[in-house]
Amino acid sequence: MSASTGSFSFDRKDLSRFLFDLYDYEPRLLRKLISARPYVCPFEEMERHVPANAKVLDVGCGNGALLAILLASGRISEATGCDVHEGALASARKAAGRTGHSADVSFLRIGSFAELPDDCFDVVTMVDVLHHVAEPERKTAVEEAIKRVGPAGVFLFKDMVEAPFWRRLAHNIDDLIFSGEWVKQVKTAEVEKQVRAAGFELVESLEIPRVFYGNTLRVFRKIE
């Protein structure tokens, strides 16, 4: 791979090939869906906010693609991934092991956000998670995530856009097909208000269109 971080490339095509090869133990359809993620999810926009040798907590890590990318690129030194689905975590463990950095990462099944590791991290990520959380529980989910951010640390939040309608609809149909849910979009302004009130500054705010989809990315830094 051409250099972006060392010899690792965050070019979408290169990331897609990396994920396709990494997850070759998965059924072919799932493998293709995972490898399509870089064309939808802006990994390259997120990784630049992860400091070198960072300790990272990925809240709702799923099959571990984000952590696998960060581990393989040498961007991070230690990581923890948490999810409610043991099947996804089993895949994440296998993928992390295949990066050659399995000793640097652990995966934890949680039943609630209160069960997130009681530790401080340089970066806490919550990527495409909150729209799967019931609306009355979303504030608690964010609260528990940002509690784990250490001094001057980063909270990296990404979810799907609220507008325009057709991009929002594309996400809804995607989630209905692949997760069986008709989700309700997250009110990003409410997340911003909550995180800022907890002692963070907003350092970047992006709306990133990809194919039929739209991503909203907010990067917060904890004020010392």
PDB file of C-alpha atoms in Angstrom, residues 30-203:
ATOM      1  CA  LEU A  30     -20.663  -9.978   4.195  1.00  0.00           C
ATOM      2  CA  ARG A  31     -17.045  -9.753   3.095  1.00  0.00           C
ATOM      3  CA  LYS A  32     -18.051  -7.590   0.126  1.00  0.00           C
ATOM      4  CA  LEU A  33     -20.223  -5.375   2.333  1.00  0.00           C
ATOM      5  CA  ILE A  34     -17.368  -4.833   4.783  1.00  0.00           C
ATOM      6  CA  SER A  35     -14.964  -4.025   1.966  1.00  0.00           C
ATOM      7  CA  ALA A  36     -17.458  -1.482   0.576  1.00  0.00           C
ATOM      8  CA  ARG A  37     -17.403   0.522   3.828  1.00  0.00           C
ATOM      9  CA  PRO A  38     -14.566   2.899   2.797  1.00  0.00           C
ATOM     10  CA  TYR A  39     -16.740   4.135  -0.072  1.00  0.00           C
ATOM     11  CA  VAL A  40     -19.468   5.070   2.413  1.00  0.00           C
ATOM     12  CA  CYS A  41     -17.686   5.754   5.707  1.00  0.00           C
ATOM     13  CA  PRO A  42     -15.005   8.512   5.747  1.00  0.00           C
ATOM     14  CA  PHE A  43     -12.244   6.577   7.534  1.00  0.00           C
ATOM     15  CA  GLU A  44      -9.597   8.960   6.195  1.00  0.00           C
ATOM     16  CA  GLU A  45     -11.345  11.956   7.787  1.00  0.00           C
ATOM     17  CA  MET A  46     -11.542  10.202  11.143  1.00  0.00           C
ATOM     18  CA  GLU A  47      -8.019   8.774  11.360  1.00  0.00           C
ATOM     19  CA  ARG A  48      -6.362  12.176  11.069  1.00  0.00           C
ATOM     20  CA  HIS A  49      -7.888  13.097  14.440  1.00  0.00           C
ATOM     21  CA  VAL A  50      -6.329  10.053  16.104  1.00  0.00           C
ATOM     22  CA  PRO A  51      -2.918  10.998  17.552  1.00  0.00           C
ATOM     23  CA  ALA A  52       0.042   8.694  17.012  1.00  0.00           C
ATOM     24  CA  ASN A  53       0.316   5.959  19.651  1.00  0.00           C
ATOM     25  CA  ALA A  54      -3.139   6.780  20.983  1.00  0.00           C
ATOM     26  CA  LYS A  55      -5.126   4.611  23.350  1.00  0.00           C
ATOM     27  CA  VAL A  56      -8.562   4.204  21.747  1.00  0.00           C
ATOM     28  CA  LEU A  57     -12.015   3.070  22.867  1.00  0.00           C
ATOM     29  CA  ASP A  58     -14.425   2.216  20.044  1.00  0.00           C
ATOM     30  CA  VAL A  59     -17.998   2.260  21.365  1.00  0.00           C
ATOM     31  CA  GLY A  60     -20.158  -0.044  19.245  1.00  0.00           C
ATOM     32  CA  CYS A  61     -17.215  -1.492  17.326  1.00  0.00           C
ATOM     33  CA  GLY A  62     -19.211  -4.087  15.391  1.00  0.00           C
ATOM     34  CA  ASN A  63     -16.884  -6.356  13.420  1.00  0.00           C
ATOM     35  CA  GLY A  64     -13.925  -4.144  14.298  1.00  0.00           C
ATOM     36  CA  ALA A  65     -13.129  -2.611  10.910  1.00  0.00           C
ATOM     37  CA  LEU A  66     -12.173   0.806  12.303  1.00  0.00           C
ATOM     38  CA  LEU A  67      -9.846  -0.635  14.950  1.00  0.00           C
ATOM     39  CA  ALA A  68      -8.338  -3.085  12.450  1.00  0.00           C
ATOM     40  CA  ILE A  69      -7.500  -0.180  10.146  1.00  0.00           C
ATOM     41  CA  LEU A  70      -5.986   1.887  12.965  1.00  0.00           C
ATOM     42  CA  LEU A  71      -3.983  -1.086  14.247  1.00  0.00           C
ATOM     43  CA  ALA A  72      -2.687  -2.127  10.829  1.00  0.00           C
ATOM     44  CA  SER A  73      -1.680   1.443  10.009  1.00  0.00           C
ATOM     45  CA  GLY A  74       0.346   1.694  13.211  1.00  0.00           C
ATOM     46  CA  ARG A  75      -1.670   4.719  14.228  1.00  0.00           C
ATOM     47  CA  ILE A  76      -2.581   3.461  17.721  1.00  0.00           C
ATOM     48  CA  SER A  77      -0.759   1.618  20.491  1.00  0.00           C
ATOM     49  CA  GLU A  78      -3.690   0.202  22.454  1.00  0.00           C
ATOM     50  CA  ALA A  79      -7.398  -0.280  21.804  1.00  0.00           C
ATOM     51  CA  THR A  80     -10.622  -1.590  23.291  1.00  0.00           C
ATOM     52  CA  GLY A  81     -13.718  -2.366  21.254  1.00  0.00           C
ATOM     53  CA  CYS A  82     -17.140  -2.768  22.864  1.00  0.00           C
ATOM     54  CA  ASP A  83     -20.372  -4.061  21.401  1.00  0.00           C
ATOM     55  CA  VAL A  84     -23.594  -5.802  22.417  1.00  0.00           C
ATOM     56  CA  HIS A  85     -23.268  -8.545  19.783  1.00  0.00           C
ATOM     57  CA  GLU A  86     -20.906 -11.417  20.565  1.00  0.00           C
ATOM     58  CA  GLY A  87     -20.943 -12.623  16.958  1.00  0.00           C
ATOM     59  CA  ALA A  88     -19.617  -9.274  15.752  1.00  0.00           C
ATOM     60  CA  LEU A  89     -16.990  -9.262  18.501  1.00  0.00           C
ATOM     61  CA  ALA A  90     -15.790 -12.735  17.511  1.00  0.00           C
ATOM     62  CA  SER A  91     -15.205 -11.435  13.981  1.00  0.00           C
ATOM     63  CA  ALA A  92     -13.487  -8.319  15.359  1.00  0.00           C
ATOM     64  CA  ARG A  93     -11.095 -10.417  17.452  1.00  0.00           C
ATOM     65  CA  LYS A  94     -10.166 -12.525  14.439  1.00  0.00           C
ATOM     66  CA  ALA A  95      -9.625  -9.468  12.236  1.00  0.00           C
ATOM     67  CA  ALA A  96      -7.454  -7.773  14.858  1.00  0.00           C
ATOM     68  CA  GLY A  97      -5.389 -10.920  15.209  1.00  0.00           C
ATOM     69  CA  ARG A  98      -4.758 -10.964  11.491  1.00  0.00           C
ATOM     70  CA  THR A  99      -3.296  -7.439  11.617  1.00  0.00           C
ATOM     71  CA  GLY A 100      -0.487  -8.799  13.808  1.00  0.00           C
ATOM     72  CA  HIS A 101      -1.493  -6.552  16.712  1.00  0.00           C
ATOM     73  CA  SER A 102      -3.836  -8.787  18.705  1.00  0.00           C
ATOM     74  CA  ALA A 103      -1.828  -8.162  21.891  1.00  0.00           C
ATOM     75  CA  ASP A 104      -2.639  -4.449  21.612  1.00  0.00           C
ATOM     76  CA  VAL A 105      -6.428  -4.769  21.486  1.00  0.00           C
ATOM     77  CA  SER A 106      -9.214  -6.262  23.590  1.00  0.00           C
ATOM     78  CA  PHE A 107     -12.902  -6.685  22.905  1.00  0.00           C
ATOM     79  CA  LEU A 108     -15.678  -6.565  25.463  1.00  0.00           C
ATOM     80  CA  ARG A 109     -19.325  -7.510  25.247  1.00  0.00           C
ATOM     81  CA  ILE A 110     -21.489  -4.995  27.082  1.00  0.00           C
ATOM     82  CA  GLY A 111     -25.156  -5.068  28.015  1.00  0.00           C
ATOM     83  CA  SER A 112     -25.406  -1.310  28.554  1.00  0.00           C
ATOM     84  CA  PHE A 113     -23.285   1.786  28.032  1.00  0.00           C
ATOM     85  CA  ALA A 114     -22.653   1.944  31.775  1.00  0.00           C
ATOM     86  CA  GLU A 115     -20.562  -1.219  31.310  1.00  0.00           C
ATOM     87  CA  LEU A 116     -17.971   0.525  29.161  1.00  0.00           C
ATOM     88  CA  PRO A 117     -14.446   0.110  30.596  1.00  0.00           C
ATOM     89  CA  ASP A 118     -13.797   2.276  33.644  1.00  0.00           C
ATOM     90  CA  ASP A 119     -10.670   3.839  32.180  1.00  0.00           C
ATOM     91  CA  CYS A 120      -9.406   6.954  30.390  1.00  0.00           C
ATOM     92  CA  PHE A 121      -8.643   6.970  26.671  1.00  0.00           C
ATOM     93  CA  ASP A 122      -6.919   9.405  24.329  1.00  0.00           C
ATOM     94  CA  VAL A 123      -9.701   8.910  21.788  1.00  0.00           C
ATOM     95  CA  VAL A 124     -13.247   7.605  22.178  1.00  0.00           C
ATOM     96  CA  THR A 125     -15.115   6.868  18.947  1.00  0.00           C
ATOM     97  CA  MET A 126     -18.834   6.407  18.398  1.00  0.00           C
ATOM     98  CA  VAL A 127     -19.349   5.661  14.708  1.00  0.00           C
ATOM     99  CA  ASP A 128     -22.804   4.901  13.278  1.00  0.00           C
ATOM    100  CA  VAL A 129     -24.005   3.718  16.670  1.00  0.00           C
ATOM    101  CA  LEU A 130     -26.336   6.295  18.162  1.00  0.00           C
ATOM    102  CA  HIS A 131     -29.103   5.962  15.568  1.00  0.00           C
ATOM    103  CA  HIS A 132     -29.472   2.328  16.673  1.00  0.00           C
ATOM    104  CA  VAL A 133     -30.038   3.427  20.277  1.00  0.00           C
ATOM    105  CA  ALA A 134     -33.596   4.128  21.478  1.00  0.00           C
ATOM    106  CA  GLU A 135     -34.174   7.887  21.676  1.00  0.00           C
ATOM    107  CA  PRO A 136     -34.714   8.016  25.462  1.00  0.00           C
ATOM    108  CA  GLU A 137     -31.330   6.295  25.961  1.00  0.00           C
ATOM    109  CA  ARG A 138     -29.223   8.372  23.559  1.00  0.00           C
ATOM    110  CA  LYS A 139     -28.239  11.064  26.048  1.00  0.00           C
ATOM    111  CA  THR A 140     -27.042   8.382  28.489  1.00  0.00           C
ATOM    112  CA  ALA A 141     -25.071   6.648  25.742  1.00  0.00           C
ATOM    113  CA  VAL A 142     -23.190   9.844  24.890  1.00  0.00           C
ATOM    114  CA  GLU A 143     -22.702  10.676  28.573  1.00  0.00           C
ATOM    115  CA  GLU A 144     -21.122   7.300  29.304  1.00  0.00           C
ATOM    116  CA  ALA A 145     -18.885   7.503  26.235  1.00  0.00           C
ATOM    117  CA  ILE A 146     -17.481  10.950  26.984  1.00  0.00           C
ATOM    118  CA  LYS A 147     -16.828   9.996  30.622  1.00  0.00           C
ATOM    119  CA  ARG A 148     -14.057   7.754  29.264  1.00  0.00           C
ATOM    120  CA  VAL A 149     -12.228  10.574  27.457  1.00  0.00           C
ATOM    121  CA  GLY A 150      -8.985  11.492  29.207  1.00  0.00           C
ATOM    122  CA  PRO A 151      -7.493  14.987  29.667  1.00  0.00           C
ATOM    123  CA  ALA A 152      -7.193  16.837  26.330  1.00  0.00           C
ATOM    124  CA  GLY A 153      -8.611  13.701  24.700  1.00  0.00           C
ATOM    125  CA  VAL A 154     -10.832  13.435  21.625  1.00  0.00           C
ATOM    126  CA  PHE A 155     -14.441  12.335  21.272  1.00  0.00           C
ATOM    127  CA  LEU A 156     -15.032  11.364  17.661  1.00  0.00           C
ATOM    128  CA  PHE A 157     -18.725  11.156  16.752  1.00  0.00           C
ATOM    129  CA  LYS A 158     -20.071  10.083  13.358  1.00  0.00           C
ATOM    130  CA  ASP A 159     -23.592   9.300  12.319  1.00  0.00           C
ATOM    131  CA  MET A 160     -25.872   9.635   9.338  1.00  0.00           C
ATOM    132  CA  VAL A 161     -27.171  12.994   8.155  1.00  0.00           C
ATOM    133  CA  GLU A 162     -30.590  14.386   9.008  1.00  0.00           C
ATOM    134  CA  ALA A 163     -30.940  16.033   5.585  1.00  0.00           C
ATOM    135  CA  PRO A 164     -31.433  16.091   2.661  1.00  0.00           C
ATOM    136  CA  PHE A 165     -34.370  13.715   2.722  1.00  0.00           C
ATOM    137  CA  TRP A 166     -33.116  11.425  -0.043  1.00  0.00           C
ATOM    138  CA  ARG A 167     -29.782  10.760   1.684  1.00  0.00           C
ATOM    139  CA  ARG A 168     -31.567  10.155   4.982  1.00  0.00           C
ATOM    140  CA  LEU A 169     -33.932   7.764   3.193  1.00  0.00           C
ATOM    141  CA  ALA A 170     -30.983   5.866   1.677  1.00  0.00           C
ATOM    142  CA  HIS A 171     -29.612   5.265   5.178  1.00  0.00           C
ATOM    143  CA  ASN A 172     -33.015   4.203   6.473  1.00  0.00           C
ATOM    144  CA  ILE A 173     -33.452   1.651   3.696  1.00  0.00           C
ATOM    145  CA  ASP A 174     -29.907   0.379   4.230  1.00  0.00           C
ATOM    146  CA  ASP A 175     -30.534  -0.164   7.951  1.00  0.00           C
ATOM    147  CA  LEU A 176     -33.894  -1.778   7.281  1.00  0.00           C
ATOM    148  CA  ILE A 177     -32.307  -4.280   4.897  1.00  0.00           C
ATOM    149  CA  PHE A 178     -29.183  -5.096   6.896  1.00  0.00           C
ATOM    150  CA  SER A 179     -30.261  -4.628  10.519  1.00  0.00           C
ATOM    151  CA  GLY A 180     -34.022  -5.003  10.338  1.00  0.00           C
ATOM    152  CA  GLU A 181     -34.563  -1.553  11.877  1.00  0.00           C
ATOM    153  CA  TRP A 182     -36.328   1.566  10.645  1.00  0.00           C
ATOM    154  CA  VAL A 183     -34.143   3.970  12.573  1.00  0.00           C
ATOM    155  CA  LYS A 184     -34.770   7.552  13.605  1.00  0.00           C
ATOM    156  CA  GLN A 185     -31.995  10.002  12.796  1.00  0.00           C
ATOM    157  CA  VAL A 186     -29.903  11.528  15.546  1.00  0.00           C
ATOM    158  CA  LYS A 187     -30.325  15.225  16.239  1.00  0.00           C
ATOM    159  CA  THR A 188     -26.693  16.247  15.900  1.00  0.00           C
ATOM    160  CA  ALA A 189     -27.274  19.687  17.410  1.00  0.00           C
ATOM    161  CA  GLU A 190     -28.416  18.023  20.633  1.00  0.00           C
ATOM    162  CA  VAL A 191     -25.272  15.879  20.732  1.00  0.00           C
ATOM    163  CA  GLU A 192     -23.125  18.980  20.209  1.00  0.00           C
ATOM    164  CA  LYS A 193     -24.921  20.824  23.011  1.00  0.00           C
ATOM    165  CA  GLN A 194     -24.544  17.899  25.419  1.00  0.00           C
ATOM    166  CA  VAL A 195     -20.856  17.293  24.734  1.00  0.00           C
ATOM    167  CA  ARG A 196     -19.928  20.984  24.924  1.00  0.00           C
ATOM    168  CA  ALA A 197     -21.783  21.321  28.232  1.00  0.00           C
ATOM    169  CA  ALA A 198     -19.640  18.462  29.574  1.00  0.00           C
ATOM    170  CA  GLY A 199     -16.439  20.461  29.045  1.00  0.00           C
ATOM    171  CA  PHE A 200     -15.484  19.817  25.416  1.00  0.00           C
ATOM    172  CA  GLU A 201     -14.799  22.141  22.501  1.00  0.00           C
ATOM    173  CA  LEU A 202     -15.935  21.379  18.967  1.00  0.00           C
ATOM    174  CA  VAL A 203     -12.812  21.277  16.797  1.00  0.00           C
TER     175      VAL A 203
END
